[in-house]
């Protein structure tokens, strides 16, 4: 948890933000379920997963380093697999604009997912009595493909909002700024992890924990607002 917050603060500083803006940006993670879930449920591996996903994104200029970190994120918690399409986009956009970059990035991500699937299969064979196996989540879908989605119906939107509360405004406002400047691809890339994270609702029902996987848009959104001073964002900083 401390390592995650330290890494985020160092990234803000490395990106040119002064001390106070960096602390404000880091606080969006410190005062959300990115950290609070682990404080309440110490056995969860979520914070480690968030750290590895963040480092994978930060290292995306180097596909091999990014995918190695992403594989470790998958192994810490398989929910990170839902962010694989976003990392594919990030990898492709970070590479030099030459022919084949999307194909190469796709190959990196597919290989990473394949290695994880193989390791996960071996772990499943070695520990067949694991309670929360793939079968635990997938078997109910055979009779009702919307089983898990229905289970969360009564608390779905409250659970989503609880993950970041008003911090959800940061990626939305940043996306508005980008669209105003015709930065369509940037806005789409920023927001993409949100629907990918919420896609877990078709496989599980712990909604707030599911929504927390969309932490990167919140983090990148507040960083963009502080950098650009859109909507007078720097007035938020002492």
Short mmCIF file of C-alpha atoms in Angstrom, two decimals:
data_model
loop_
_atom_site.label_atom_id
_atom_site.label_comp_id
_atom_site.label_asym_id
_atom_site.label_seq_id
_atom_site.Cartn_x
_atom_site.Cartn_y
_atom_site.Cartn_z
CA UNK A 1 0.00 0.00 0.00
CA UNK A 2 2.75 2.44 0.95
CA UNK A 3 4.80 1.32 -2.05
CA UNK A 4 1.84 1.98 -4.35
CA UNK A 5 1.30 5.50 -3.03
CA UNK A 6 5.04 6.21 -3.14
CA UNK A 7 5.24 5.01 -6.76
CA UNK A 8 2.30 7.22 -7.76
CA UNK A 9 3.83 10.24 -6.04
CA UNK A 10 7.17 9.64 -7.75
CA UNK A 11 5.39 9.36 -11.12
CA UNK A 12 3.67 12.72 -10.54
CA UNK A 13 7.00 14.33 -9.68
CA UNK A 14 8.73 12.70 -12.66
CA UNK A 15 5.93 14.05 -14.87
CA UNK A 16 6.76 17.62 -13.88
CA UNK A 17 4.20 18.23 -11.13
CA UNK A 18 5.27 20.24 -8.10
CA UNK A 19 5.04 18.83 -4.58
CA UNK A 20 1.51 19.93 -3.70
CA UNK A 21 -0.13 18.90 -6.99
CA UNK A 22 1.66 15.54 -6.69
CA UNK A 23 0.28 15.06 -3.19
CA UNK A 24 -3.22 16.05 -4.31
CA UNK A 25 -3.05 13.55 -7.17
CA UNK A 26 -1.74 10.80 -4.91
CA UNK A 27 -4.48 11.51 -2.37
CA UNK A 28 -7.13 10.42 -4.88
CA UNK A 29 -5.78 6.91 -4.47
CA UNK A 30 -5.11 7.20 -0.73
CA UNK A 31 -8.70 8.24 0.04
CA UNK A 32 -10.50 5.75 -2.20
CA UNK A 33 -11.06 2.02 -2.16
CA UNK A 34 -7.71 1.55 -3.91
CA UNK A 35 -6.28 1.72 -0.38
CA UNK A 36 -9.32 1.53 1.90
CA UNK A 37 -10.32 -1.98 0.75
CA UNK A 38 -6.96 -3.34 1.84
CA UNK A 39 -7.20 -1.54 5.19
CA UNK A 40 -10.53 -3.23 5.88
CA UNK A 41 -9.69 -6.61 4.32
CA UNK A 42 -6.01 -7.18 4.86
CA UNK A 43 -5.91 -10.55 3.11
CA UNK A 44 -6.93 -9.18 -0.28
CA UNK A 45 -4.17 -8.90 -2.92
CA UNK A 46 -5.81 -5.92 -4.62
CA UNK A 47 -3.23 -3.27 -3.74
CA UNK A 48 -0.42 -5.40 -5.14
CA UNK A 49 -2.43 -5.84 -8.33
CA UNK A 50 -3.00 -2.08 -8.61
CA UNK A 51 0.70 -1.44 -8.10
CA UNK A 52 1.67 -3.90 -10.83
CA UNK A 53 -0.95 -2.54 -13.25
CA UNK A 54 0.29 1.00 -12.62
CA UNK A 55 3.92 -0.03 -13.14
CA UNK A 56 2.95 -1.94 -16.30
CA UNK A 57 1.34 1.23 -17.66
CA UNK A 58 4.33 3.37 -16.61
CA UNK A 59 6.74 0.94 -18.30
CA UNK A 60 4.69 0.66 -21.49
CA UNK A 61 7.44 2.24 -23.61
CA UNK A 62 9.18 -1.12 -23.15
CA UNK A 63 6.79 -3.92 -24.21
CA UNK A 64 8.72 -6.73 -22.54
CA UNK A 65 8.93 -4.93 -19.18
CA UNK A 66 5.31 -3.82 -19.36
CA UNK A 67 4.06 -7.32 -20.18
CA UNK A 68 6.19 -8.94 -17.48
CA UNK A 69 4.65 -6.59 -14.90
CA UNK A 70 1.22 -7.25 -16.39
CA UNK A 71 1.73 -11.01 -16.05
CA UNK A 72 2.61 -10.52 -12.39
CA UNK A 73 -0.56 -8.44 -12.00
CA UNK A 74 -2.58 -11.31 -13.52
CA UNK A 75 -0.99 -13.74 -11.10
CA UNK A 76 -1.70 -11.51 -8.09
CA UNK A 77 -5.38 -11.27 -9.07
CA UNK A 78 -6.93 -12.52 -12.29
CA UNK A 79 -9.29 -9.50 -12.40
CA UNK A 80 -6.39 -7.60 -14.00
CA UNK A 81 -7.01 -9.62 -17.18
CA UNK A 82 -9.98 -7.35 -17.85
CA UNK A 83 -7.54 -4.47 -18.41
CA UNK A 84 -5.58 -6.35 -21.08
CA UNK A 85 -7.35 -4.62 -24.01
CA UNK A 86 -6.54 -1.22 -22.51
CA UNK A 87 -2.87 -2.11 -22.06
CA UNK A 88 -2.83 -3.28 -25.67
CA UNK A 89 -4.01 0.18 -26.76
CA UNK A 90 -1.49 1.86 -24.48
CA UNK A 91 1.36 -0.28 -25.80
CA UNK A 92 0.47 0.41 -29.43
CA UNK A 93 0.13 4.16 -28.87
CA UNK A 94 3.45 4.34 -27.02
CA UNK A 95 5.39 2.66 -29.83
CA UNK A 96 6.96 4.59 -32.69
CA UNK A 97 4.31 5.25 -35.40
CA UNK A 98 5.43 2.67 -37.91
CA UNK A 99 3.69 -0.21 -39.66
CA UNK A 100 2.91 -3.23 -37.55
CA UNK A 101 2.89 -1.61 -34.13
CA UNK A 102 -0.70 -2.75 -33.43
CA UNK A 103 0.11 -6.28 -34.55
CA UNK A 104 3.23 -6.39 -32.37
CA UNK A 105 1.38 -5.00 -29.37
CA UNK A 106 -1.40 -7.52 -29.85
CA UNK A 107 1.15 -10.33 -29.99
CA UNK A 108 2.72 -9.14 -26.71
CA UNK A 109 -0.62 -9.01 -24.90
CA UNK A 110 -1.91 -12.32 -26.32
CA UNK A 111 1.34 -14.02 -25.32
CA UNK A 112 1.06 -12.58 -21.80
CA UNK A 113 -2.53 -13.77 -21.42
CA UNK A 114 -1.58 -17.21 -22.82
CA UNK A 115 1.27 -17.61 -20.34
CA UNK A 116 -1.05 -16.62 -17.50
CA UNK A 117 -3.74 -19.06 -18.68
CA UNK A 118 -1.18 -21.86 -18.75
CA UNK A 119 0.11 -21.07 -15.28
CA UNK A 120 -3.44 -20.71 -13.95
CA UNK A 121 -4.35 -24.10 -15.40
CA UNK A 122 -1.34 -25.72 -13.76
CA UNK A 123 -2.21 -24.11 -10.41
CA UNK A 124 -5.78 -25.35 -10.77
CA UNK A 125 -4.54 -28.90 -11.40
CA UNK A 126 -2.22 -28.70 -8.39
CA UNK A 127 -4.97 -27.35 -6.10
CA UNK A 128 -8.27 -28.85 -7.34
CA UNK A 129 -10.15 -28.03 -4.12
CA UNK A 130 -9.75 -24.25 -4.45
CA UNK A 131 -13.12 -22.70 -3.53
CA UNK A 132 -13.08 -19.67 -5.84
CA UNK A 133 -12.07 -21.46 -9.01
CA UNK A 134 -13.13 -20.60 -12.55
CA UNK A 135 -15.95 -23.12 -12.17
CA UNK A 136 -17.29 -21.22 -9.15
CA UNK A 137 -17.84 -18.16 -11.34
CA UNK A 138 -18.68 -19.83 -14.64
CA UNK A 139 -21.00 -22.70 -13.65
CA UNK A 140 -23.94 -20.42 -12.69
CA UNK A 141 -23.73 -18.82 -16.13
CA UNK A 142 -24.62 -22.11 -17.83
CA UNK A 143 -28.17 -21.85 -16.53
CA UNK A 144 -28.42 -18.05 -16.57
CA UNK A 145 -25.80 -15.97 -18.45
CA UNK A 146 -26.86 -12.90 -16.42
CA UNK A 147 -26.77 -14.66 -13.03
CA UNK A 148 -24.05 -12.53 -11.44
CA UNK A 149 -25.33 -9.33 -13.05
CA UNK A 150 -28.75 -9.93 -11.49
CA UNK A 151 -27.22 -10.65 -8.07
CA UNK A 152 -25.72 -7.15 -7.89
CA UNK A 153 -28.86 -5.37 -9.15
CA UNK A 154 -29.98 -4.00 -5.77
CA UNK A 155 -26.68 -2.29 -4.97
CA UNK A 156 -24.96 -1.96 -8.34
CA UNK A 157 -24.87 1.79 -8.85
CA UNK A 158 -24.30 2.59 -5.18
CA UNK A 159 -21.38 0.18 -5.25
CA UNK A 160 -19.90 1.77 -8.36
CA UNK A 161 -20.19 5.29 -6.95
CA UNK A 162 -18.72 4.21 -3.61
CA UNK A 163 -15.42 3.19 -5.21
CA UNK A 164 -14.30 6.77 -5.89
CA UNK A 165 -17.27 8.97 -4.95
CA UNK A 166 -16.78 12.45 -6.47
CA UNK A 167 -13.32 11.44 -7.75
CA UNK A 168 -15.21 9.88 -10.69
CA UNK A 169 -15.55 13.45 -11.99
CA UNK A 170 -11.81 13.68 -12.71
CA UNK A 171 -11.67 11.33 -15.72
CA UNK A 172 -14.97 12.71 -17.02
CA UNK A 173 -13.76 16.32 -16.87
CA UNK A 174 -10.39 15.35 -18.36
CA UNK A 175 -12.18 13.58 -21.21
CA UNK A 176 -14.29 16.70 -21.83
CA UNK A 177 -11.10 18.78 -22.07
CA UNK A 178 -9.62 16.30 -24.54
CA UNK A 179 -12.73 16.24 -26.70
CA UNK A 180 -12.76 20.04 -26.76
CA UNK A 181 -9.24 19.89 -28.18
CA UNK A 182 -10.22 17.12 -30.61
CA UNK A 183 -8.05 14.62 -28.78
CA UNK A 184 -10.52 11.85 -29.50
CA UNK A 185 -8.14 8.91 -29.17
CA UNK A 186 -6.73 10.24 -25.92
CA UNK A 187 -10.21 10.62 -24.42
CA UNK A 188 -11.22 7.11 -25.49
CA UNK A 189 -8.00 5.60 -24.11
CA UNK A 190 -8.48 7.43 -20.82
CA UNK A 191 -12.03 6.16 -20.30
CA UNK A 192 -11.61 2.63 -21.70
CA UNK A 193 -10.70 0.96 -18.35
CA UNK A 194 -14.07 1.98 -16.88
CA UNK A 195 -16.28 -0.27 -19.05
CA UNK A 196 -13.62 -2.97 -18.98
CA UNK A 197 -13.63 -2.99 -15.17
CA UNK A 198 -17.44 -2.97 -15.01
CA UNK A 199 -17.54 -5.96 -17.38
CA UNK A 200 -16.63 -8.00 -14.29
CA UNK A 201 -20.23 -7.51 -13.14
CA UNK A 202 -21.14 -10.39 -15.43
CA UNK A 203 -18.84 -12.70 -13.42
CA UNK A 204 -19.00 -11.41 -9.84
CA UNK A 205 -21.09 -9.25 -7.54
CA UNK A 206 -18.71 -7.38 -5.17
CA UNK A 207 -19.42 -4.16 -7.04
CA UNK A 208 -17.24 -1.61 -5.26
CA UNK A 209 -14.19 -3.84 -5.46
CA UNK A 210 -14.95 -4.44 -9.15
CA UNK A 211 -15.27 -0.71 -9.90
CA UNK A 212 -11.97 0.03 -8.16
CA UNK A 213 -10.18 -1.69 -11.04
CA UNK A 214 -10.93 1.52 -12.97
CA UNK A 215 -8.45 3.43 -10.80
CA UNK A 216 -6.19 4.42 -13.70
CA UNK A 217 -8.72 6.79 -15.37
CA UNK A 218 -9.20 8.54 -12.03
CA UNK A 219 -5.44 8.88 -11.54
CA UNK A 220 -4.71 9.96 -15.11
CA UNK A 221 -7.74 12.22 -15.13
CA UNK A 222 -6.63 14.25 -12.13
CA UNK A 223 -3.07 14.39 -13.52
CA UNK A 224 -4.37 15.76 -16.82
CA UNK A 225 -6.52 18.39 -15.10
CA UNK A 226 -3.66 19.57 -12.89
CA UNK A 227 -1.26 19.67 -15.85
CA UNK A 228 -3.61 21.55 -18.18
CA UNK A 229 -5.35 23.63 -15.50
CA UNK A 230 -8.63 22.80 -17.23
CA UNK A 231 -11.65 23.93 -15.21
CA UNK A 232 -9.20 25.95 -13.06
CA UNK A 233 -8.00 22.69 -11.50
CA UNK A 234 -4.89 24.25 -9.95
CA UNK A 235 -7.11 26.29 -7.65
CA UNK A 236 -7.76 23.04 -5.81
CA UNK A 237 -4.13 23.00 -4.70
CA UNK A 238 -3.00 25.09 -1.68
#
